[in-house]
Coordinates of C-alpha atoms in Angstrom, one line a residue:
Chain M
M1 CA -16.4 5.8 -27.2
G2 CA -13.9 7.6 -25.1
K3 CA -11.1 6.6 -22.7
T4 CA -10.6 7.0 -18.8
I5 CA -7.1 8.3 -17.4
A6 CA -5.9 4.7 -16.7
E7 CA -6.8 3.5 -20.4
K8 CA -4.6 6.5 -21.6
I9 CA -1.9 6.2 -19.8
L10 CA -1.7 2.3 -20.6
S11 CA -2.5 3.3 -24.1
N12 CA 0.4 5.7 -24.3
K13 CA 2.9 3.5 -22.7
S14 CA 2.1 0.6 -24.3
G15 CA 1.8 1.5 -28.0
Q16 CA -1.6 -0.3 -28.2
N17 CA -5.1 1.5 -28.4
C18 CA -6.0 -0.2 -25.1
R19 CA -9.3 -0.8 -23.3
A20 CA -10.3 -2.3 -19.8
N21 CA -9.5 -5.9 -19.5
D22 CA -6.8 -5.7 -22.2
I23 CA -3.5 -7.2 -21.3
V24 CA -0.5 -4.8 -22.4
I25 CA 3.3 -4.9 -21.9
A26 CA 4.0 -0.9 -21.2
D27 CA 7.2 0.7 -20.9
L28 CA 7.8 2.3 -17.0
D29 CA 9.0 5.9 -16.2
F30 CA 10.4 5.0 -13.3
V31 CA 10.4 2.3 -10.8
M32 CA 10.8 2.3 -6.7
A33 CA 11.4 0.0 -3.5
Q34 CA 11.8 0.6 -0.1
D35 CA 13.8 -1.3 2.6
G36 CA 11.3 -3.7 3.2
T37 CA 11.3 -5.0 -0.5
S38 CA 14.6 -4.2 -2.0
G39 CA 16.1 -7.1 -0.4
L40 CA 14.2 -9.7 -2.5
A41 CA 13.9 -7.3 -5.5
I42 CA 17.7 -7.6 -5.4
Q43 CA 17.8 -11.3 -5.1
A44 CA 15.3 -11.5 -8.0
F45 CA 17.5 -9.4 -10.1
E46 CA 20.5 -11.4 -9.5
E47 CA 18.6 -14.8 -9.9
M48 CA 17.2 -13.3 -13.4
Q49 CA 21.0 -12.9 -14.1
A50 CA 20.7 -9.5 -15.0
K51 CA 24.0 -7.2 -15.0
K52 CA 22.5 -3.7 -15.0
V53 CA 19.4 -2.0 -14.6
F54 CA 17.2 -0.4 -17.3
D55 CA 18.5 2.9 -16.5
P56 CA 20.1 3.9 -13.3
Q57 CA 18.2 7.5 -13.2
R58 CA 14.7 6.1 -13.4
V59 CA 15.6 3.7 -10.4
A60 CA 15.5 4.6 -6.7
M61 CA 15.8 2.6 -3.6
V62 CA 14.6 4.1 -0.4
I63 CA 15.8 3.0 3.4
D64 CA 12.6 4.4 5.2
H65 CA 10.7 1.8 6.9
S66 CA 13.0 0.6 9.5
S67 CA 15.3 3.7 9.4
P68 CA 17.6 4.0 11.3
S69 CA 18.3 0.9 11.7
P70 CA 16.9 -0.6 15.0
L71 CA 18.5 -4.0 14.7
A72 CA 21.8 -5.9 13.1
G73 CA 19.1 -8.0 10.9
V74 CA 18.0 -4.8 9.4
S75 CA 21.2 -3.2 9.3
A76 CA 22.5 -6.7 7.0
L77 CA 19.4 -5.9 4.7
H78 CA 20.2 -1.8 4.3
K79 CA 23.7 -2.8 3.7
Q80 CA 23.0 -4.8 1.0
I81 CA 20.8 -2.1 -0.6
R82 CA 23.7 0.7 -0.1
V83 CA 26.0 -1.8 -2.2
F84 CA 23.4 -2.7 -4.7
A85 CA 22.6 1.2 -5.4
N86 CA 26.2 1.9 -5.4
E87 CA 27.5 -1.0 -8.0
Q88 CA 24.2 0.1 -10.1
D89 CA 24.3 3.7 -9.7
I90 CA 20.8 3.9 -8.6
N91 CA 19.1 7.1 -6.6
L92 CA 19.6 5.8 -3.3
Y93 CA 17.7 7.8 -0.6
D94 CA 19.4 6.5 2.6
I95 CA 18.0 7.0 6.1
G96 CA 16.7 10.6 7.2
N97 CA 15.8 11.7 3.3
G98 CA 12.3 10.9 4.1
V99 CA 9.3 8.4 3.1
C100 CA 9.5 6.8 -0.2
H101 CA 6.3 8.2 -1.2
Q102 CA 6.9 11.8 -0.6
L103 CA 10.4 11.7 -1.8
V104 CA 9.5 10.3 -5.1
P105 CA 7.3 13.4 -6.4
E106 CA 9.2 15.9 -3.9
Q107 CA 12.6 15.1 -5.9
G108 CA 11.0 15.5 -9.4
H109 CA 11.2 12.0 -10.5
V110 CA 7.8 12.0 -11.6
V111 CA 5.5 14.0 -13.5
P112 CA 2.0 13.9 -15.1
G113 CA 1.0 11.2 -17.4
D114 CA 4.2 8.9 -16.5
L115 CA 3.6 5.1 -15.5
V116 CA 5.2 4.0 -12.4
I117 CA 5.8 0.8 -10.3
G118 CA 7.2 0.5 -6.8
A119 CA 7.2 -1.9 -4.3
D120 CA 5.3 -0.8 -2.0
S121 CA 1.4 -0.8 -2.3
H122 CA 1.0 2.9 -1.5
T123 CA 2.6 3.6 -4.6
C124 CA -0.7 5.0 -6.0
T125 CA 0.0 7.9 -4.1
Y126 CA 1.1 10.0 -7.0
G127 CA -1.9 9.4 -8.7
A128 CA -2.7 13.0 -7.2
I129 CA -0.4 14.6 -9.5
N130 CA -2.0 12.4 -13.1
V131 CA 0.8 9.6 -12.6
F132 CA -0.4 5.8 -13.3
S133 CA 1.5 4.7 -10.6
T134 CA 0.7 1.2 -8.4
G135 CA 2.3 -0.9 -5.9
V136 CA 3.8 -4.5 -6.8
G137 CA 5.7 -7.4 -5.2
S138 CA 9.4 -7.4 -5.3
T139 CA 9.8 -10.0 -8.4
D140 CA 7.7 -7.3 -10.5
M141 CA 10.1 -4.7 -9.1
A142 CA 12.7 -6.8 -10.5
A143 CA 11.3 -7.4 -13.9
G144 CA 10.8 -3.7 -13.9
M145 CA 14.7 -2.7 -13.1
V146 CA 15.8 -5.1 -15.9
S147 CA 13.5 -4.4 -18.8
G148 CA 12.0 -1.1 -18.0
K149 CA 8.6 -2.7 -18.4
L150 CA 5.8 -4.4 -16.8
W151 CA 2.7 -6.2 -18.0
F152 CA -0.6 -5.2 -16.8
K153 CA -4.1 -6.0 -16.9
V154 CA -5.8 -2.6 -17.8
P155 CA -8.3 -1.7 -15.1
E156 CA -11.8 -0.7 -15.6
T157 CA -12.3 2.7 -13.4
I158 CA -14.6 4.0 -11.0
K159 CA -15.1 7.4 -10.7
F160 CA -15.8 9.1 -7.6
I161 CA -17.4 12.5 -8.1
I162 CA -16.9 14.9 -5.0
N163 CA -19.1 17.9 -4.8
G164 CA -19.6 20.5 -2.0
K165 CA -16.8 22.1 0.0
L166 CA -15.4 20.5 3.4
P167 CA -16.4 22.3 6.4
A168 CA -13.5 23.8 8.8
G169 CA -11.8 21.2 10.7
V170 CA -12.8 18.5 8.3
Y171 CA -9.8 17.2 5.7
S172 CA -8.7 15.3 2.7
K173 CA -8.2 12.6 5.3
D174 CA -11.6 12.8 6.5
L175 CA -13.1 12.2 3.0
I176 CA -11.0 9.4 2.0
L177 CA -12.1 7.6 5.1
Y178 CA -15.5 8.1 4.6
L179 CA -15.1 7.0 1.3
I180 CA -13.2 3.6 2.1
G181 CA -16.2 3.4 4.9
D182 CA -18.6 3.4 1.9
V183 CA -16.9 1.5 -0.9
T184 CA -15.3 -1.1 1.7
A185 CA -11.8 -2.8 2.0
D186 CA -12.0 -4.4 -1.7
G187 CA -14.7 -2.6 -3.1
A188 CA -12.1 -1.0 -5.8
T189 CA -10.3 -4.2 -6.0
Y190 CA -8.3 -4.6 -9.7
R191 CA -9.9 -1.0 -10.6
A192 CA -8.7 2.2 -10.5
A193 CA -10.0 5.3 -9.0
E194 CA -10.6 8.6 -10.8
Y195 CA -11.7 11.4 -8.4
V196 CA -13.3 14.8 -9.5
G197 CA -15.4 17.5 -8.5
E198 CA -15.5 20.6 -6.8
A199 CA -14.0 19.4 -3.4
I200 CA -11.1 17.6 -5.1
S201 CA -10.4 20.8 -7.3
N202 CA -10.3 23.0 -4.0
L203 CA -7.7 20.4 -2.4
S204 CA -4.1 21.9 -2.2
I205 CA -1.7 19.0 -3.7
D206 CA -0.7 18.0 -0.4
A207 CA -4.1 17.1 0.6
R208 CA -4.5 15.1 -2.7
F209 CA -1.6 13.1 -2.0
T210 CA -3.5 11.8 1.2
I211 CA -6.2 10.9 -1.1
S212 CA -4.5 9.0 -3.5
N213 CA -2.6 7.2 -0.9
M214 CA -5.3 5.8 0.4
A215 CA -6.8 4.6 -2.7
I216 CA -4.8 1.1 -2.0
E217 CA -6.9 0.6 1.1
M218 CA -10.4 0.1 -0.9
G219 CA -8.3 -2.4 -3.0
A220 CA -7.8 -0.1 -6.1
K221 CA -4.7 -0.2 -8.4
C222 CA -4.0 3.2 -8.6
G223 CA -6.1 6.7 -7.3
L224 CA -6.0 8.9 -10.1
M225 CA -6.9 12.6 -10.9
E226 CA -6.7 15.0 -13.8
A227 CA -4.1 17.5 -13.6
D228 CA -4.7 21.4 -13.2
Q229 CA -3.1 25.0 -12.5
K230 CA -2.4 23.7 -8.9
T231 CA -0.5 20.5 -10.4
F232 CA 1.4 22.5 -12.8
D233 CA 2.5 24.8 -10.6
W234 CA 3.6 22.2 -7.9
V235 CA 5.1 19.8 -10.7
K236 CA 7.2 22.6 -12.2
E237 CA 8.4 23.5 -8.8
H238 CA 10.0 20.5 -8.3
S239 CA 10.7 18.5 -11.7
Q240 CA 12.6 19.5 -14.9
R241 CA 11.0 17.0 -16.8
E242 CA 8.4 17.6 -19.5
F243 CA 5.2 16.4 -19.4
T244 CA 1.8 15.7 -20.9
P245 CA -1.0 15.4 -18.7
V246 CA -3.6 12.9 -19.6
K247 CA -7.7 13.7 -19.0
A248 CA -10.4 11.4 -19.2
D249 CA -12.9 11.9 -22.1
P250 CA -16.0 13.2 -21.4
D251 CA -17.6 9.8 -22.8
A252 CA -15.7 7.4 -20.9
V253 CA -17.0 4.4 -19.9
Y254 CA -16.6 3.6 -16.1
A255 CA -17.2 0.2 -14.0
W256 CA -19.5 2.6 -11.9
I257 CA -19.7 6.4 -10.8
K258 CA -20.5 7.2 -7.1
E259 CA -21.4 11.0 -6.5
Y260 CA -20.7 12.3 -2.8
N261 CA -21.4 15.9 -1.5
V262 CA -19.0 16.6 1.5
S263 CA -20.4 20.0 2.6
N264 CA -21.8 18.4 6.0
L265 CA -19.0 15.8 6.4
E266 CA -18.0 15.0 9.8
P267 CA -14.2 14.5 11.0
Q268 CA -13.9 10.6 10.4
I269 CA -12.3 7.8 12.2
A270 CA -11.2 4.5 11.0
K271 CA -12.0 2.2 14.3
P272 CA -9.7 -1.0 15.2
H273 CA -8.8 -3.5 13.3
T274 CA -9.8 -2.6 9.1
V275 CA -9.5 0.8 7.8
D276 CA -13.2 0.4 6.2
N277 CA -14.2 0.2 9.9
V278 CA -15.2 3.9 9.8
A279 CA -17.2 5.9 12.0
P280 CA -17.9 9.8 12.4
I281 CA -15.7 11.1 15.4
S282 CA -18.7 11.6 17.6
E283 CA -19.3 8.5 17.5
V284 CA -16.1 7.4 19.0
A285 CA -15.1 10.6 20.8
G286 CA -14.1 10.2 24.6
I287 CA -12.0 6.9 23.8
P288 CA -8.5 7.4 26.0
I289 CA -5.5 7.5 24.0
Q290 CA -1.9 6.4 25.3
Q291 CA -0.1 7.4 22.1
G292 CA -0.8 9.7 18.7
V293 CA 1.2 9.6 15.4
I294 CA 1.2 12.6 13.2
G295 CA 3.1 11.5 9.9
T296 CA 3.3 8.7 7.6
C297 CA 3.2 8.5 3.8
T298 CA -0.6 9.6 4.4
N299 CA -0.1 12.7 6.5
G300 CA 3.3 13.7 7.2
R301 CA 3.7 16.7 4.9
I302 CA 4.0 20.2 5.4
E303 CA 0.3 21.3 5.1
D304 CA -0.4 18.4 7.6
L305 CA 2.3 19.9 10.3
R306 CA 0.9 23.2 9.9
I307 CA -2.5 22.0 10.4
A308 CA -1.5 19.9 13.7
A309 CA 0.9 22.8 15.0
A310 CA -2.0 25.1 15.0
I311 CA -3.8 23.1 17.5
L312 CA -1.2 22.1 19.5
K313 CA 0.4 25.7 20.0
G314 CA 1.0 26.9 23.1
K315 CA -0.8 23.4 24.7
K316 CA 0.7 20.6 26.3
V317 CA 0.3 17.0 25.1
N318 CA -1.8 15.0 28.1
R319 CA 0.3 13.8 30.6
H320 CA -1.3 10.1 30.2
T321 CA -0.4 10.5 26.5
R322 CA 2.5 10.5 24.4
L323 CA 2.6 12.4 21.0
I324 CA 5.2 11.0 18.4
V325 CA 5.8 13.5 15.1
A326 CA 7.6 12.1 11.9
P327 CA 7.9 14.5 9.1
S328 CA 7.4 12.7 5.8
S329 CA 10.7 14.1 4.5
R330 CA 13.9 16.0 5.3
Q331 CA 12.5 18.9 3.2
T332 CA 9.5 18.9 4.9
M333 CA 11.5 18.9 8.2
I334 CA 13.4 21.6 7.4
Q335 CA 10.3 23.7 6.2
A336 CA 9.0 23.0 9.5
M337 CA 11.8 24.0 11.6
R338 CA 12.1 27.3 9.6
E339 CA 8.2 27.8 10.3
G340 CA 8.4 27.5 14.1
L341 CA 6.4 23.9 13.9
I342 CA 9.2 21.8 15.3
E343 CA 9.4 23.8 18.1
I344 CA 5.7 23.6 18.6
F345 CA 5.6 20.5 18.6
M346 CA 8.6 19.8 21.0
E347 CA 7.2 22.3 23.7
S348 CA 4.2 20.4 23.7
G349 CA 5.7 17.5 24.6
A350 CA 6.0 15.7 21.4
A351 CA 8.8 13.3 20.2
V352 CA 9.9 14.4 17.0
V353 CA 11.8 11.4 15.1
T354 CA 13.7 10.7 11.9
P355 CA 12.0 11.7 8.5
G356 CA 10.6 8.6 7.3
C357 CA 7.7 5.9 8.2
G358 CA 7.9 6.4 12.0
P359 CA 6.0 4.1 13.8
C360 CA 3.6 3.1 11.1
V361 CA 4.9 -0.2 10.4
G362 CA 5.9 -1.9 13.9
T363 CA 9.5 -1.9 13.4
H364 CA 10.7 0.8 15.2
N365 CA 9.7 4.7 16.7
G366 CA 7.4 3.9 19.0
V367 CA 5.6 0.2 19.6
P368 CA 2.6 0.7 22.0
S369 CA 2.5 -1.4 25.0
D370 CA -0.4 -4.6 25.5
G371 CA -3.9 -3.1 25.0
E372 CA -3.1 0.4 24.4
N373 CA -5.0 2.7 22.4
V374 CA -3.3 4.6 19.5
I375 CA -4.6 7.6 17.3
S376 CA -2.4 7.9 14.2
T377 CA -2.6 9.7 10.8
A378 CA -1.3 6.6 9.0
N379 CA -3.2 4.4 6.5
R380 CA -3.4 1.2 8.1
N381 CA -5.0 -0.1 11.3
F382 CA -4.4 -3.6 11.3
K383 CA -4.3 -5.7 14.3
G384 CA -0.3 -5.9 15.1
R385 CA 0.4 -3.2 12.3
M386 CA 2.5 -1.2 15.2
G387 CA 4.3 -4.3 16.1
N388 CA 1.8 -5.3 19.1
P389 CA -1.5 -7.5 18.2
T390 CA -2.6 -6.6 21.6
S391 CA -3.0 -2.7 21.1
F392 CA -5.8 -1.0 19.3
I393 CA -5.0 1.6 16.3
Y394 CA -7.5 4.4 15.3
L395 CA -7.0 6.5 12.2
G396 CA -7.7 10.2 11.7
S397 CA -6.7 13.4 10.4
P398 CA -3.9 15.2 11.7
A399 CA -5.9 17.9 13.4
S400 CA -7.9 15.0 15.2
V401 CA -5.0 13.4 16.3
A402 CA -3.4 16.9 17.7
A403 CA -6.9 17.5 19.4
S404 CA -7.0 14.1 21.0
V405 CA -3.5 14.3 22.3
I406 CA -4.2 17.6 24.1
Y407 CA -7.3 15.4 26.1
G408 CA -5.7 12.0 25.9
K409 CA -8.9 10.9 24.5
I410 CA -10.5 10.9 21.1
T411 CA -11.6 14.8 20.3
D412 CA -13.3 16.3 17.9
P413 CA -10.9 18.9 16.6
R414 CA -13.7 21.2 15.6
E415 CA -13.3 22.6 19.1
F416 CA -10.2 24.0 18.2
I417 CA -10.7 25.6 14.6
K418 CA -12.0 29.1 15.3
Chain J
M1 CA -1.2 -31.6 -10.8
N2 CA -3.2 -32.6 -7.7
L3 CA -2.9 -31.3 -4.5
Q4 CA -4.0 -32.7 -1.3
G5 CA -4.4 -31.6 2.3
K6 CA -6.6 -30.4 5.0
V7 CA -8.0 -27.0 5.7
H8 CA -6.8 -24.3 7.9
K9 CA -9.6 -21.4 7.9
F10 CA -9.6 -18.0 7.9
A11 CA -12.2 -15.1 7.8
N12 CA -12.1 -12.4 5.0
D13 CA -9.9 -9.3 4.4
V14 CA -6.8 -11.4 6.0
N15 CA -4.2 -8.7 5.2
T16 CA -0.5 -9.6 4.5
D17 CA 0.5 -7.8 7.9
Y18 CA -1.4 -10.8 9.3
I19 CA 0.5 -13.3 7.0
I20 CA 3.7 -11.9 8.2
S21 CA 3.8 -9.1 10.2
G22 CA 6.4 -6.3 9.6
R23 CA 8.0 -6.7 13.1
H24 CA 9.4 -9.8 11.6
K25 CA 9.9 -9.0 7.8
F26 CA 12.2 -6.0 8.1
K27 CA 15.0 -8.4 10.0
T28 CA 15.6 -11.1 7.8
L29 CA 15.3 -12.6 4.3
D30 CA 15.6 -16.2 5.6
M31 CA 12.3 -17.7 4.7
K32 CA 12.6 -20.6 7.0
E33 CA 12.6 -18.2 9.8
L34 CA 9.8 -16.3 8.7
A35 CA 7.7 -18.8 7.8
R36 CA 7.7 -19.6 11.7
H37 CA 5.4 -16.5 11.9
V38 CA 3.0 -16.9 9.1
M39 CA -0.6 -15.8 10.3
E40 CA 1.0 -15.5 14.1
D41 CA -1.4 -12.4 14.7
L42 CA -4.3 -14.9 13.9
D43 CA -3.5 -17.9 15.6
P44 CA -0.1 -18.3 17.3
D45 CA 0.3 -21.7 17.0
F46 CA -0.4 -21.6 13.5
Y47 CA 2.5 -22.7 12.1
S48 CA 3.0 -26.1 14.5
K49 CA -0.5 -27.5 13.5
V50 CA 0.7 -27.4 9.5
T51 CA 1.4 -30.7 8.1
P52 CA 3.2 -30.2 4.6
G53 CA 0.6 -30.2 1.7
D54 CA -2.2 -28.1 3.8
F55 CA -4.6 -25.4 2.4
I56 CA -5.2 -22.0 3.9
V57 CA -9.0 -21.2 2.9
A58 CA -10.5 -17.8 3.6
G59 CA -13.3 -15.8 2.5
S60 CA -12.9 -12.6 0.0
N61 CA -9.9 -10.1 -0.4
F62 CA -7.3 -12.4 1.0
G63 CA -3.8 -10.9 0.8
C64 CA -4.7 -7.1 1.0
G65 CA -2.8 -4.5 2.3
S66 CA 1.2 -4.1 1.9
S67 CA 2.9 -5.3 -1.2
R68 CA 5.4 -7.7 0.9
E69 CA 6.6 -10.9 -1.2
Q70 CA 7.9 -12.0 2.0
A71 CA 3.7 -13.3 2.3
P72 CA 3.5 -16.0 -0.1
M73 CA 6.9 -16.8 0.5
A74 CA 6.8 -17.4 4.0
I75 CA 3.5 -19.2 3.3
I76 CA 5.3 -21.4 0.9
Y77 CA 8.4 -22.1 3.1
A78 CA 5.7 -23.2 5.9
D79 CA 4.5 -26.1 3.5
I80 CA 1.2 -24.8 2.9
S81 CA 0.4 -26.1 -1.0
A82 CA -2.1 -23.7 -2.2
V83 CA -4.3 -20.7 -0.6
I84 CA -7.8 -21.2 -1.6
A85 CA -10.1 -17.9 -1.4
K86 CA -13.3 -16.5 -2.4
S87 CA -11.2 -13.5 -3.9
F88 CA -7.7 -11.9 -3.6
A89 CA -6.1 -8.6 -3.5
R90 CA -4.3 -7.7 -6.7
I91 CA -0.6 -7.2 -5.7
F92 CA -0.6 -10.5 -3.5
Y93 CA -2.7 -12.2 -6.2
R94 CA 0.8 -11.4 -8.7
N95 CA 2.9 -11.8 -6.2
C96 CA 1.7 -15.6 -6.0
I97 CA 2.1 -16.4 -9.2
N98 CA 5.4 -14.7 -9.6
T99 CA 6.7 -16.7 -6.8
G100 CA 4.9 -20.0 -7.8
L101 CA 2.2 -20.2 -4.7
P102 CA -0.7 -21.4 -6.5
L103 CA -4.0 -19.7 -5.8
I104 CA -7.6 -21.1 -6.1
E105 CA -10.4 -18.8 -6.6
C106 CA -13.8 -20.7 -5.5
D107 CA -16.4 -20.4 -3.4
T108 CA -15.0 -21.5 0.0
D109 CA -18.1 -21.2 2.3
G110 CA -18.9 -25.1 2.0
I111 CA -15.3 -25.5 3.2
D112 CA -14.5 -25.9 6.8
A113 CA -11.7 -26.5 9.1
G114 CA -10.0 -29.6 9.1
D115 CA -12.0 -30.7 6.0
K116 CA -9.6 -33.0 3.6
L117 CA -9.7 -31.5 -0.1
E118 CA -8.4 -32.6 -3.3
I119 CA -7.4 -30.3 -5.9
D120 CA -7.3 -31.1 -9.7
L121 CA -6.1 -28.1 -11.3
S122 CA -6.0 -29.2 -14.9
A123 CA -9.5 -30.2 -14.6
G124 CA -10.2 -27.0 -12.6
V125 CA -12.1 -28.8 -9.8
L126 CA -11.6 -28.8 -5.9
H127 CA -13.0 -32.0 -4.3
N128 CA -14.2 -31.8 -0.8
L129 CA -13.5 -35.1 0.2
S130 CA -14.5 -34.8 4.0
K131 CA -18.2 -33.4 2.9
G132 CA -18.2 -35.1 -0.7
T133 CA -18.8 -32.1 -2.7
D134 CA -17.3 -30.7 -5.8
I135 CA -16.4 -27.0 -6.2
P136 CA -15.7 -25.4 -9.4
I137 CA -12.4 -23.3 -9.7
T138 CA -12.1 -19.9 -11.7
P139 CA -9.4 -20.4 -13.8
L140 CA -6.2 -18.3 -14.2
P141 CA -5.9 -15.6 -16.6
A142 CA -3.7 -16.9 -19.2
V143 CA -0.8 -14.9 -19.0
M144 CA -0.5 -15.7 -15.3
L145 CA -0.9 -19.5 -16.2
K146 CA 2.1 -19.0 -18.6
I147 CA 4.3 -17.5 -16.0
L148 CA 3.3 -19.8 -13.4
N149 CA 3.8 -22.6 -15.7
D150 CA 7.3 -21.2 -16.4
G151 CA 7.8 -21.7 -13.0
G152 CA 7.7 -18.2 -11.7
L153 CA 8.3 -14.6 -13.2
V154 CA 12.4 -15.2 -12.4
E155 CA 12.6 -18.2 -14.7
H156 CA 10.1 -16.6 -17.2
F157 CA 12.9 -13.7 -17.4
K158 CA 15.8 -16.5 -17.5
K159 CA 14.2 -18.3 -20.6
Y160 CA 13.2 -15.5 -22.3
G161 CA 15.2 -12.6 -21.3
G162 CA 11.9 -10.4 -20.6
F163 CA 8.2 -10.5 -20.9
N164 CA 7.1 -13.1 -23.5
F165 CA 3.5 -14.0 -23.5
D166 CA 3.3 -15.1 -27.5

C-alpha cells in the first residue's frame, strides 16, 4: 500500500514508517512567526526557560502584518521581536521586506521535501513547492524554536485532480475559490490537500502559491503539490540547499478524490462574509466598489502585478473608487519598478504601499469606511477582517480587482483580455 | 473536574477574527484588555454578559481562520470555562490544548442560549440542566489529554525539557 506526500514527508522527518492518523514527533526544517504571533511565541519560549533556539539559521521572524507600525503599542511589540531576534541571532525580516509567505520561499529558506511550521495560518503556501508546511499557534512555534521538533497527527489526504485548461482571464485564484466554494470552509479540516492534474502543471510557481495559500480556507492542514521541472528551476534560482522532492505513490490511499474540469470556468468571487460563499462573477457584476486591494500573501507576486498592470495600463481608477497596491516583497517591488508596473499603478491613481500584508488584516493601510464594499485579492473576507465590521469584502483575482476599480463596480476582467 | 455555567450560543464557522479582531490583537499582549473585545464583531455586549464559568457554545468549525493564540487566551481571560462545539478548526484546537482552555466536542443542536450546563469531563458527559438531557462528549486524543493534564505545552516542556508522550 503506497503513501501520500504527507505520509512520506512525516515518515522521513520522524524516522517512523507512519500512516494517516498516527501521531509522530518530527524534525522541523524551518520555523517562522510574524509580528502578530511572535510576541506570544517569545513569551512562551521564555516561560519554557529556554536559553537558545535550536538553530538560528532555521528560525525567522517577519514584521509584516502591521508594518511600519501605526501605533505605539504595535511599536512596543515590534521592538520586542527585534530584541529577541538580535539576542538569538535568528533571521529577522523587518518592515518593508515583505509578506512572510513570499519571503520564506523567495529567500531560499525552504525546499521540496521539507517540514515547516509557521505561526501564521497561511504557512500552507509552501505546499506549492512540495513542502509540508502548516500553520500553528505561538506556543507550538515556541516548542519548535526550542526543540526543532513538533508533534503531528499524520493527516489523511484529499486529492484534487484538476483537468483542462484555464480560459483566458481566469486564473489560479478563480480555481481555488471555486474549489473552496465546492468543498466548503471545513470540507478539508484535519486533512492534507494534494493538487494534481494538467491545469496545475500548466501554472507558474507564482500561480501555484495562490492555490496552496488558500488550502487553510477549506480547513486543510497543508496544500501539497508534486515538484516538477518548473519547481526545480524556481527553487534552484532561490536556494542553495540540496533537496529531495517527494511524490505520492500511485497506490496511495486517499480520504476522497475529487476531479474537476476547468476549461469552462468563469472568474469567481467570494462574497461577504465567508470565503466559501463563492459565485461566478456574472452573479455579482455591477455591485458598486469603493476600494480595491491588490497584494497580500495570496496575490501580491510579480505575475499578479503584471496581470493587474496589463489591465490598468493607460486607464484610471474610477473617481468613486480607491485602489491600494501592496507588492508581496521588496524584490517583487523592485522587479515591478524595473518593468514599469509601479508607474502604471501610480498613473492609474493607485496608492502603492509598503511591501507587506497591506490592508488585509485591518491594522493599517486602508481600513474601509462604514458600509463600504471592498474587492480584494486577499484570502479572507470575514466580517471586520479589514478593520470595520460594517464593511463588505469580496475576494477575486488580480484581474477581477483591476477591472472592477476601473468601472467602480464588480466587472468581469475578460472584457479587458484580448 | 466539573464545570458549571450558562450558555452563550453562536453559529457555525466562528473564525478567530470574530473571537478577537486583528484591529485589537496587534496592539498589545495584555490579555485582560483583549478579553474585553472577545466576540465583539458578533455581539458588541458579549464581554459584559459573561458570568465567570460560562460557556461559549457553537456549531461546526469553531475557531477557523487565523492561527492567533490570542483567541483562546482572550476567551480564558473573559472567564469562559470551556468552548463547546460540534467541531473545531485544527490550529485553534491545538492552541486551546496548549494554553489550557478545555474544548468540548459534542452535538450542540439541543443546547440553547441561556441554558445551564454541567460538564463532567472525567465521565465524558454534558448535562443540560435546563432541558434535563445528557449529551455524550467526544474524548480528547491521548496526546492532547497528556498536554492538557500537564497544564499546557509550556508546563509540559518545563517538566520534560521537550516532547514526551511515553
